[in-house]
Amino acid sequence: MNNHTPKHAVLNSEKELSQYLLDSFGNNLKQAIKSTVQLLVRAEMEKLRTDLGEHLQFNGSYDRHLISPVGKIENIPISRYRTGNSTYDLQTMKIFGEEKESFYNLVAYMHAAGISQRKVDKLCKLLFGKATAPQTTKQVFENLLEQEAFQINKQPLETTQYDYLYFDGLWQTVQGNLTGEAKDQVVLAVSGYDTTHDKHRFLGFTLASGEDEESWKKLLLQLQQRGLDVSKVKLMIADGAQGLLAVLEKMYPAMPFQLCLVHRYRNILKYTGFRNKRAMADDIKRLTASASKEEFLERAKHMEKRWQTAEPRAMKSLTWKLELSLTYFQFPQEHWRHIRTTNKLERAFREIRRRTAIQSHHFQSNQSATNYISAAMGFINNHYQLTPNFHRVV
């Protein structure tokens, strides 16, 4: 007598047993979904035939694939009318288009969120039963860029009033279009803080060879053309880049300006000897704790007297354009922590760096860098609430 009892896998460990049970469960679930979808489609087609009152006959079937939470389910037979199915709107069939759209959206958003192509492939393989081809990722990413919310340099700016503007640059490596030579370029960016709605957003950026006056001017003019009303801005905050300071002085001579205290403090400590860094840092903390401009100046004077002989370069950095670092005292005290530094923009830049790190901060062309950074900024604007809770208190 023939023995038709199925053979079971030989399992050598508990881990193999767990994997075997998981695979068996997954395969059984896939088969259940496959049968269910087939029955649903058949039932809907039967109802459609009744509603139309037509003598429609079935004539064979064709196969479709379904992306499900348990992986790709292949070769689901879908019944076909003798006259074809193209003229009938089968609701059950929409699941294929919806799942495909969800798949593409997931790929695009994972890429914009800073997940590497290799990890995107692994996640898609896990969730959908298939990896993504590089061309697919490129296609869906380009589609994402076409969405208005991700076109940072095209969005109108007249609808929101920004009380404070932040300026800074982010360096990236970009390969030349003609020579192919890799060179460092800077992403000059401007962000705005709307105190009424407690929102901080990227407003625009440009890719430049350096933080020169002409590049900053070009960016500021673009922001004005898009509707930014600079006359209603209360304060501009930036580091001490000379090109930016020059263009701000020419374009907005009456606008209050704040030099970033963090950049100033970094320079002071950079010029301080190792033996004195801790004591210098303690003095800097006392400066920041000042309750008024007068108290700040008094403590700065005391620091200069104390360290002038031992750390002359550090004291020169402390006193350089010191008045421009004290503008924040003119504003409400509850805003001080947000306007005396460029930390708001620096915090957003950290998100950009995290995303560009998967490219090793290296782009194949200016267009590639512009597209990727635009998508990253759009993603941050749309999905991150960059409120004061995200920022370190200085």
Tab-separated table of C-alpha atoms in Angstrom:
chain	number	residue	atom	x	y	z
A	1	MET	CA	0.000	0.000	0.000
A	2	ASN	CA	1.331	3.423	-0.922
A	3	ASN	CA	1.808	5.799	1.940
A	4	HIS	CA	0.501	9.253	0.968
A	5	THR	CA	1.207	10.877	4.346
A	6	PRO	CA	3.012	14.182	3.631
A	7	LYS	CA	6.555	14.490	4.855
A	8	HIS	CA	7.309	17.174	7.387
A	9	ALA	CA	10.458	19.233	7.466
A	10	VAL	CA	13.283	18.051	9.707
A	11	LEU	CA	13.803	20.806	12.261
A	12	ASN	CA	16.994	20.942	14.283
A	13	SER	CA	16.268	23.819	16.621
A	14	GLU	CA	13.527	25.899	18.204
A	15	LYS	CA	14.500	28.770	15.933
A	16	GLU	CA	13.965	26.632	12.831
A	17	LEU	CA	10.622	25.476	14.232
A	18	SER	CA	9.493	29.078	14.810
A	19	GLN	CA	10.516	30.059	11.284
A	20	TYR	CA	8.766	27.020	9.816
A	21	LEU	CA	5.533	27.837	11.652
A	22	LEU	CA	5.788	31.486	10.623
A	23	ASP	CA	6.315	30.582	6.959
A	24	SER	CA	3.467	28.074	7.066
A	25	PHE	CA	1.143	30.620	8.650
A	26	GLY	CA	2.149	33.239	6.085
A	27	ASN	CA	1.563	30.877	3.151
A	28	ASN	CA	-1.818	29.799	4.524
A	29	LEU	CA	-2.815	33.429	5.041
A	30	LYS	CA	-1.770	34.319	1.513
A	31	GLN	CA	-3.873	31.464	0.144
A	32	ALA	CA	-6.851	32.623	2.212
A	33	ILE	CA	-6.511	36.190	0.880
A	34	LYS	CA	-6.160	34.880	-2.654
A	35	SER	CA	-9.339	32.814	-2.387
A	36	THR	CA	-11.230	35.640	-0.686
A	37	VAL	CA	-10.320	38.231	-3.332
A	38	GLN	CA	-11.305	35.795	-6.084
A	39	LEU	CA	-14.701	35.173	-4.464
A	40	LEU	CA	-15.303	38.909	-3.897
A	41	VAL	CA	-14.546	39.749	-7.509
A	42	ARG	CA	-16.762	36.927	-8.758
A	43	ALA	CA	-19.616	38.028	-6.460
A	44	GLU	CA	-19.375	41.629	-7.598
A	45	MET	CA	-19.360	40.602	-11.238
A	46	GLU	CA	-22.440	38.428	-10.685
A	47	LYS	CA	-24.234	41.362	-9.034
A	48	LEU	CA	-23.215	43.673	-11.851
A	49	ARG	CA	-24.596	41.215	-14.394
A	50	THR	CA	-27.915	41.109	-12.491
A	51	ASP	CA	-28.121	44.899	-12.119
A	52	LEU	CA	-27.458	45.431	-15.819
A	53	GLY	CA	-30.056	42.843	-16.776
A	54	GLU	CA	-27.724	41.600	-19.467
A	55	HIS	CA	-26.976	38.016	-20.417
A	56	LEU	CA	-23.270	38.286	-19.836
A	57	GLN	CA	-21.278	35.100	-19.981
A	58	PHE	CA	-17.952	34.383	-18.301
A	59	ASN	CA	-15.158	33.318	-20.569
A	60	GLY	CA	-12.024	32.179	-18.764
A	61	SER	CA	-9.909	34.368	-16.512
A	62	TYR	CA	-6.714	36.394	-16.341
A	63	ASP	CA	-4.169	36.639	-13.536
A	64	ARG	CA	-3.442	39.644	-11.370
A	65	HIS	CA	-0.985	40.152	-8.536
A	66	LEU	CA	-1.855	41.709	-5.199
A	67	ILE	CA	0.467	43.465	-2.755
A	68	SER	CA	-0.758	42.658	0.735
A	69	PRO	CA	0.546	43.184	4.284
A	70	VAL	CA	1.810	39.569	4.263
A	71	GLY	CA	3.665	39.925	0.984
A	72	LYS	CA	3.026	39.635	-2.728
A	73	ILE	CA	0.198	37.264	-3.670
A	74	GLU	CA	0.670	36.111	-7.237
A	75	ASN	CA	-1.626	34.765	-9.931
A	76	ILE	CA	-5.055	35.528	-8.534
A	77	PRO	CA	-7.474	34.350	-11.258
A	78	ILE	CA	-9.992	37.074	-12.136
A	79	SER	CA	-13.014	35.975	-14.169
A	80	ARG	CA	-13.506	37.656	-17.525
A	81	TYR	CA	-16.786	38.432	-19.283
A	82	ARG	CA	-17.029	37.183	-22.804
A	83	THR	CA	-17.321	40.827	-23.921
A	84	GLY	CA	-14.366	41.873	-21.760
A	85	ASN	CA	-14.187	43.764	-18.472
A	86	SER	CA	-12.805	47.073	-19.652
A	87	THR	CA	-16.158	48.887	-19.725
A	88	TYR	CA	-17.197	47.906	-16.194
A	89	ASP	CA	-16.064	49.700	-13.044
A	90	LEU	CA	-15.412	46.859	-10.616
A	91	GLN	CA	-14.899	48.306	-7.124
A	92	THR	CA	-13.102	45.208	-5.887
A	93	MET	CA	-10.482	45.623	-8.604
A	94	LYS	CA	-9.568	49.060	-7.290
A	95	ILE	CA	-7.676	47.401	-4.477
A	96	PHE	CA	-4.864	46.757	-6.936
A	97	GLY	CA	-4.513	50.385	-7.944
A	98	GLU	CA	-4.827	51.597	-4.357
A	99	GLU	CA	-2.179	49.188	-3.108
A	100	LYS	CA	0.150	50.186	-5.936
A	101	GLU	CA	-0.328	53.860	-5.079
A	102	SER	CA	0.326	53.128	-1.406
A	103	PHE	CA	3.465	51.255	-2.379
A	104	TYR	CA	4.794	54.150	-4.448
A	105	ASN	CA	3.946	56.675	-1.740
A	106	LEU	CA	5.754	54.586	0.847
A	107	VAL	CA	8.881	54.343	-1.303
A	108	ALA	CA	8.913	58.095	-1.937
A	109	TYR	CA	8.329	59.095	1.673
A	110	MET	CA	10.894	56.645	3.022
A	111	HIS	CA	13.467	58.114	0.641
A	112	ALA	CA	12.531	61.684	1.598
A	113	ALA	CA	12.716	60.744	5.279
A	114	GLY	CA	16.374	59.860	4.858
A	115	ILE	CA	16.250	56.077	4.502
A	116	SER	CA	18.915	54.646	2.218
A	117	GLN	CA	18.027	52.814	-0.988
A	118	ARG	CA	19.274	49.541	0.499
A	119	LYS	CA	17.029	49.908	3.541
A	120	VAL	CA	14.083	50.942	1.354
A	121	ASP	CA	14.576	47.719	-0.599
A	122	LYS	CA	14.634	45.637	2.585
A	123	LEU	CA	11.536	47.286	4.027
A	124	CYS	CA	9.596	46.906	0.776
A	125	LYS	CA	10.659	43.280	0.553
A	126	LEU	CA	9.410	42.713	4.094
A	127	LEU	CA	6.118	44.583	3.710
A	128	PHE	CA	5.204	43.928	0.083
A	129	GLY	CA	7.103	40.809	-0.854
A	130	LYS	CA	9.243	42.593	-3.435
A	131	ALA	CA	12.149	45.011	-3.501
A	132	THR	CA	12.281	48.188	-5.549
A	133	ALA	CA	14.325	48.750	-8.646
A	134	PRO	CA	16.502	51.909	-8.595
A	135	GLN	CA	14.497	53.251	-11.518
A	136	THR	CA	11.282	52.864	-9.501
A	137	THR	CA	12.703	54.829	-6.584
A	138	LYS	CA	13.877	57.547	-8.943
A	139	GLN	CA	10.468	57.708	-10.623
A	140	VAL	CA	8.423	57.948	-7.443
A	141	PHE	CA	10.872	60.454	-5.944
A	142	GLU	CA	10.515	62.683	-9.000
A	143	ASN	CA	6.733	62.408	-8.686
A	144	LEU	CA	7.036	63.484	-5.068
A	145	LEU	CA	9.014	66.561	-6.131
A	146	GLU	CA	6.186	67.601	-8.430
A	147	GLN	CA	3.820	67.968	-5.472
A	148	GLU	CA	3.367	71.610	-4.509
A	149	ALA	CA	4.096	70.976	-0.836
A	150	PHE	CA	7.626	69.853	-1.664
A	151	GLN	CA	8.509	72.690	-4.041
A	152	ILE	CA	10.149	74.869	-1.419
A	153	ASN	CA	11.357	77.547	-3.835
A	154	LYS	CA	7.969	77.881	-5.559
A	155	GLN	CA	5.534	78.138	-2.670
A	156	PRO	CA	3.866	81.555	-2.133
A	157	LEU	CA	4.904	83.352	1.043
A	158	GLU	CA	2.349	86.147	1.310
A	159	THR	CA	-0.144	84.086	3.312
A	160	THR	CA	1.942	83.822	6.512
A	161	GLN	CA	3.590	86.536	8.573
A	162	TYR	CA	7.003	85.569	9.923
A	163	ASP	CA	8.231	87.552	12.894
A	164	TYR	CA	11.797	86.275	12.872
A	165	LEU	CA	14.041	85.199	9.989
A	166	TYR	CA	17.049	82.887	10.324
A	167	PHE	CA	19.971	82.665	7.901
A	168	ASP	CA	22.657	79.995	7.640
A	169	GLY	CA	24.558	77.761	5.240
A	170	LEU	CA	24.933	73.979	4.960
A	171	TRP	CA	27.943	72.580	3.098
A	172	GLN	CA	27.574	69.573	0.787
A	173	THR	CA	29.754	67.893	-1.838
A	174	VAL	CA	28.496	68.120	-5.419
A	175	GLN	CA	29.986	66.636	-8.568
A	176	GLY	CA	30.496	69.042	-11.464
A	177	ASN	CA	28.204	68.588	-14.474
A	178	LEU	CA	31.006	68.960	-17.039
A	179	THR	CA	34.276	68.016	-15.381
A	180	GLY	CA	32.876	65.451	-12.960
A	181	GLU	CA	35.108	66.930	-10.276
A	182	ALA	CA	33.657	66.839	-6.763
A	183	LYS	CA	33.620	70.179	-4.985
A	184	ASP	CA	32.087	71.632	-1.856
A	185	GLN	CA	29.037	73.819	-2.295
A	186	VAL	CA	26.897	75.544	0.285
A	187	VAL	CA	23.136	75.418	0.640
A	188	LEU	CA	22.189	78.970	1.636
A	189	ALA	CA	18.880	78.765	3.463
A	190	VAL	CA	16.365	81.097	5.091
A	191	SER	CA	13.743	79.961	7.577
A	192	GLY	CA	10.968	81.837	9.331
A	193	TYR	CA	9.382	81.627	12.764
A	194	ASP	CA	5.701	82.519	13.088
A	195	THR	CA	5.178	83.248	16.797
A	196	THR	CA	1.390	83.449	16.457
A	197	HIS	CA	1.089	79.805	15.396
A	198	ASP	CA	4.392	78.695	16.953
A	199	LYS	CA	5.699	77.332	13.649
A	200	HIS	CA	9.150	77.337	12.138
A	201	ARG	CA	9.517	76.575	8.411
A	202	PHE	CA	12.067	76.584	5.632
A	203	LEU	CA	11.223	79.451	3.268
A	204	GLY	CA	13.783	78.973	0.503
A	205	PHE	CA	17.315	78.030	-0.410
A	206	THR	CA	19.900	78.252	-3.157
A	207	LEU	CA	22.995	76.240	-3.994
A	208	ALA	CA	26.132	78.388	-4.217
A	209	SER	CA	29.907	78.075	-4.331
A	210	GLY	CA	30.258	80.199	-1.206
A	211	GLU	CA	28.483	82.480	1.279
A	212	ASP	CA	29.144	85.526	-0.865
A	213	GLU	CA	27.103	88.706	-1.053
A	214	GLU	CA	25.734	88.090	-4.547
A	215	SER	CA	24.405	84.610	-3.711
A	216	TRP	CA	22.622	85.810	-0.575
A	217	LYS	CA	21.165	88.763	-2.475
A	218	LYS	CA	19.809	86.433	-5.170
A	219	LEU	CA	18.076	84.300	-2.547
A	220	LEU	CA	16.557	87.282	-0.714
A	221	LEU	CA	15.200	88.761	-3.938
A	222	GLN	CA	13.592	85.418	-4.795
A	223	LEU	CA	11.882	85.329	-1.394
A	224	GLN	CA	10.503	88.841	-1.935
A	225	GLN	CA	9.229	87.912	-5.395
A	226	ARG	CA	7.354	85.002	-3.846
A	227	GLY	CA	5.575	87.354	-1.469
A	228	LEU	CA	7.711	87.583	1.670
A	229	ASP	CA	6.960	90.933	3.324
A	230	VAL	CA	10.267	91.802	4.968
A	231	SER	CA	8.888	95.091	6.294
A	232	LYS	CA	6.827	93.117	8.823
A	233	VAL	CA	9.779	91.045	10.050
A	234	LYS	CA	10.837	92.062	13.566
A	235	LEU	CA	14.343	90.594	13.680
A	236	MET	CA	16.891	88.789	11.523
A	237	ILE	CA	19.230	86.248	13.119
A	238	ALA	CA	22.447	84.920	11.540
A	239	ASP	CA	26.098	84.115	12.138
A	240	GLY	CA	28.883	86.535	11.238
A	241	ALA	CA	29.362	85.630	7.557
A	242	GLN	CA	30.604	88.818	5.910
A	243	GLY	CA	28.763	88.302	2.610
A	244	LEU	CA	25.424	88.032	4.397
A	245	LEU	CA	26.116	90.976	6.703
A	246	ALA	CA	27.007	93.123	3.690
A	247	VAL	CA	23.817	92.339	1.762
A	248	LEU	CA	21.571	92.759	4.824
A	249	GLU	CA	23.101	96.136	5.537
A	250	LYS	CA	22.436	97.277	1.960
A	251	MET	CA	18.969	95.834	1.515
A	252	TYR	CA	17.532	96.286	5.039
A	253	PRO	CA	19.648	98.917	6.831
A	254	ALA	CA	16.954	99.692	9.419
A	255	MET	CA	16.111	96.061	10.245
A	256	PRO	CA	17.101	94.905	13.758
A	257	PHE	CA	19.784	92.212	13.552
A	258	GLN	CA	21.021	89.573	16.006
A	259	LEU	CA	24.376	87.821	15.709
A	260	CYS	CA	24.098	84.214	16.852
A	261	LEU	CA	25.442	83.820	20.396
A	262	VAL	CA	26.279	80.148	19.854
A	263	HIS	CA	28.594	80.972	16.954
A	264	ARG	CA	30.226	83.656	19.076
A	265	TYR	CA	30.697	81.266	22.001
A	266	ARG	CA	32.173	78.586	19.756
A	267	ASN	CA	34.745	81.034	18.454
A	268	ILE	CA	35.651	82.145	21.969
A	269	LEU	CA	36.267	78.560	23.058
A	270	LYS	CA	38.119	77.768	19.828
A	271	TYR	CA	40.679	80.459	20.674
A	272	THR	CA	40.884	79.422	24.331
A	273	GLY	CA	43.697	77.159	25.517
A	274	PHE	CA	42.757	73.682	26.668
A	275	ARG	CA	43.716	74.407	30.285
A	276	ASN	CA	41.278	77.353	30.489
A	277	LYS	CA	38.336	75.997	28.463
A	278	ARG	CA	36.264	74.826	31.437
A	279	ALA	CA	36.633	78.123	33.319
A	280	MET	CA	35.899	80.085	30.141
A	281	ALA	CA	32.780	78.000	29.516
A	282	ASP	CA	31.552	78.775	33.041
A	283	ASP	CA	31.963	82.512	32.387
A	284	ILE	CA	30.038	82.133	29.110
A	285	LYS	CA	27.158	80.468	30.974
A	286	ARG	CA	27.004	83.446	33.326
A	287	LEU	CA	26.854	85.763	30.308
A	288	THR	CA	23.823	83.902	28.946
A	289	ALA	CA	22.090	84.073	32.324
A	290	SER	CA	22.139	87.878	32.239
A	291	ALA	CA	18.721	89.413	32.860
A	292	SER	CA	19.445	92.643	30.970
A	293	LYS	CA	21.740	94.137	28.404
A	294	GLU	CA	23.507	96.163	31.083
A	295	GLU	CA	24.198	93.059	33.159
A	296	PHE	CA	25.507	91.238	30.075
A	297	LEU	CA	27.909	94.073	29.263
A	298	GLU	CA	29.115	94.256	32.851
A	299	ARG	CA	29.880	90.541	32.925
A	300	ALA	CA	31.554	90.723	29.508
A	301	LYS	CA	33.749	93.572	30.818
A	302	HIS	CA	34.684	91.445	33.813
A	303	MET	CA	35.562	88.517	31.512
A	304	GLU	CA	37.739	90.710	29.338
A	305	LYS	CA	39.627	92.004	32.380
A	306	ARG	CA	40.113	88.494	33.709
A	307	TRP	CA	41.253	86.802	30.488
A	308	GLN	CA	42.881	89.544	28.420
A	309	THR	CA	46.416	88.550	29.327
A	310	ALA	CA	45.991	84.757	29.260
A	311	GLU	CA	43.601	84.486	26.294
A	312	PRO	CA	43.851	87.626	24.130
A	313	ARG	CA	42.475	86.006	20.942
A	314	ALA	CA	39.437	84.684	22.791
A	315	MET	CA	38.739	88.149	24.221
A	316	LYS	CA	39.079	89.724	20.791
A	317	SER	CA	36.412	87.294	19.593
A	318	LEU	CA	34.212	88.208	22.570
A	319	THR	CA	34.280	91.946	21.942
A	320	TRP	CA	33.945	91.791	18.116
A	321	LYS	CA	30.636	93.482	17.170
A	322	LEU	CA	29.347	92.676	20.670
A	323	GLU	CA	26.411	95.085	20.393
A	324	LEU	CA	24.990	93.055	17.494
A	325	SER	CA	24.739	90.032	19.795
A	326	LEU	CA	22.601	91.883	22.340
A	327	THR	CA	19.671	92.917	20.139
A	328	TYR	CA	17.478	90.184	21.606
A	329	PHE	CA	17.124	92.190	24.839
A	330	GLN	CA	14.779	94.537	22.919
A	331	PHE	CA	12.187	91.753	22.563
A	332	PRO	CA	9.895	89.896	24.989
A	333	GLN	CA	11.870	87.776	27.412
A	334	GLU	CA	9.898	84.645	26.546
A	335	HIS	CA	11.343	84.903	23.015
A	336	TRP	CA	14.980	85.318	24.040
A	337	ARG	CA	15.925	81.656	23.898
A	338	HIS	CA	14.568	81.415	20.331
A	339	ILE	CA	16.041	84.592	18.833
A	340	ARG	CA	19.519	84.967	20.323
A	341	THR	CA	20.834	82.027	18.273
A	342	THR	CA	20.224	80.317	14.949
A	343	ASN	CA	19.424	77.085	16.812
A	344	LYS	CA	16.026	76.821	15.145
A	345	LEU	CA	17.627	76.630	11.708
A	346	GLU	CA	20.513	74.504	12.999
A	347	ARG	CA	18.014	71.981	14.377
A	348	ALA	CA	16.317	71.749	10.990
A	349	PHE	CA	19.730	71.445	9.308
A	350	ARG	CA	20.465	68.388	11.432
A	351	GLU	CA	17.494	66.695	9.804
A	352	ILE	CA	18.845	67.640	6.366
A	353	ARG	CA	22.294	66.277	7.257
A	354	ARG	CA	20.756	63.032	8.451
A	355	ARG	CA	19.084	62.609	5.073
A	356	THR	CA	22.030	63.664	2.917
A	357	ALA	CA	24.289	61.363	4.954
A	358	ILE	CA	22.817	58.394	3.075
A	359	GLN	CA	24.346	59.980	-0.035
A	360	SER	CA	27.635	60.460	1.866
A	361	HIS	CA	26.800	64.174	1.456
A	362	HIS	CA	27.808	63.691	-2.173
A	363	PHE	CA	25.574	64.440	-5.168
A	364	GLN	CA	26.090	63.654	-8.836
A	365	SER	CA	25.045	67.120	-10.050
A	366	ASN	CA	23.683	70.477	-8.961
A	367	GLN	CA	20.215	69.410	-10.082
A	368	SER	CA	20.408	66.225	-8.048
A	369	ALA	CA	21.458	68.152	-4.943
A	370	THR	CA	18.752	70.771	-5.473
A	371	ASN	CA	16.024	68.157	-5.967
A	372	TYR	CA	16.993	66.095	-2.959
A	373	ILE	CA	17.382	69.038	-0.579
A	374	SER	CA	14.090	70.542	-1.777
A	375	ALA	CA	12.295	67.255	-1.043
A	376	ALA	CA	13.977	66.947	2.349
A	377	MET	CA	12.997	70.497	3.328
A	378	GLY	CA	9.455	69.927	2.111
A	379	PHE	CA	9.228	66.723	4.114
A	380	ILE	CA	10.461	68.500	7.246
A	381	ASN	CA	8.017	71.385	6.771
A	382	ASN	CA	5.102	68.988	6.311
A	383	HIS	CA	5.891	66.322	8.887
A	384	TYR	CA	7.902	67.956	11.660
A	385	GLN	CA	6.574	70.436	14.183
A	386	LEU	CA	9.756	72.402	14.845
A	387	THR	CA	8.507	74.051	17.995
A	388	PRO	CA	10.717	75.421	20.758
A	389	ASN	CA	10.582	72.043	22.519
A	390	PHE	CA	12.985	70.710	19.932
A	391	HIS	CA	15.671	73.273	20.593
A	392	ARG	CA	18.427	73.383	23.143
A	393	VAL	CA	18.331	76.312	25.516
A	394	VAL	CA	21.450	78.455	25.249
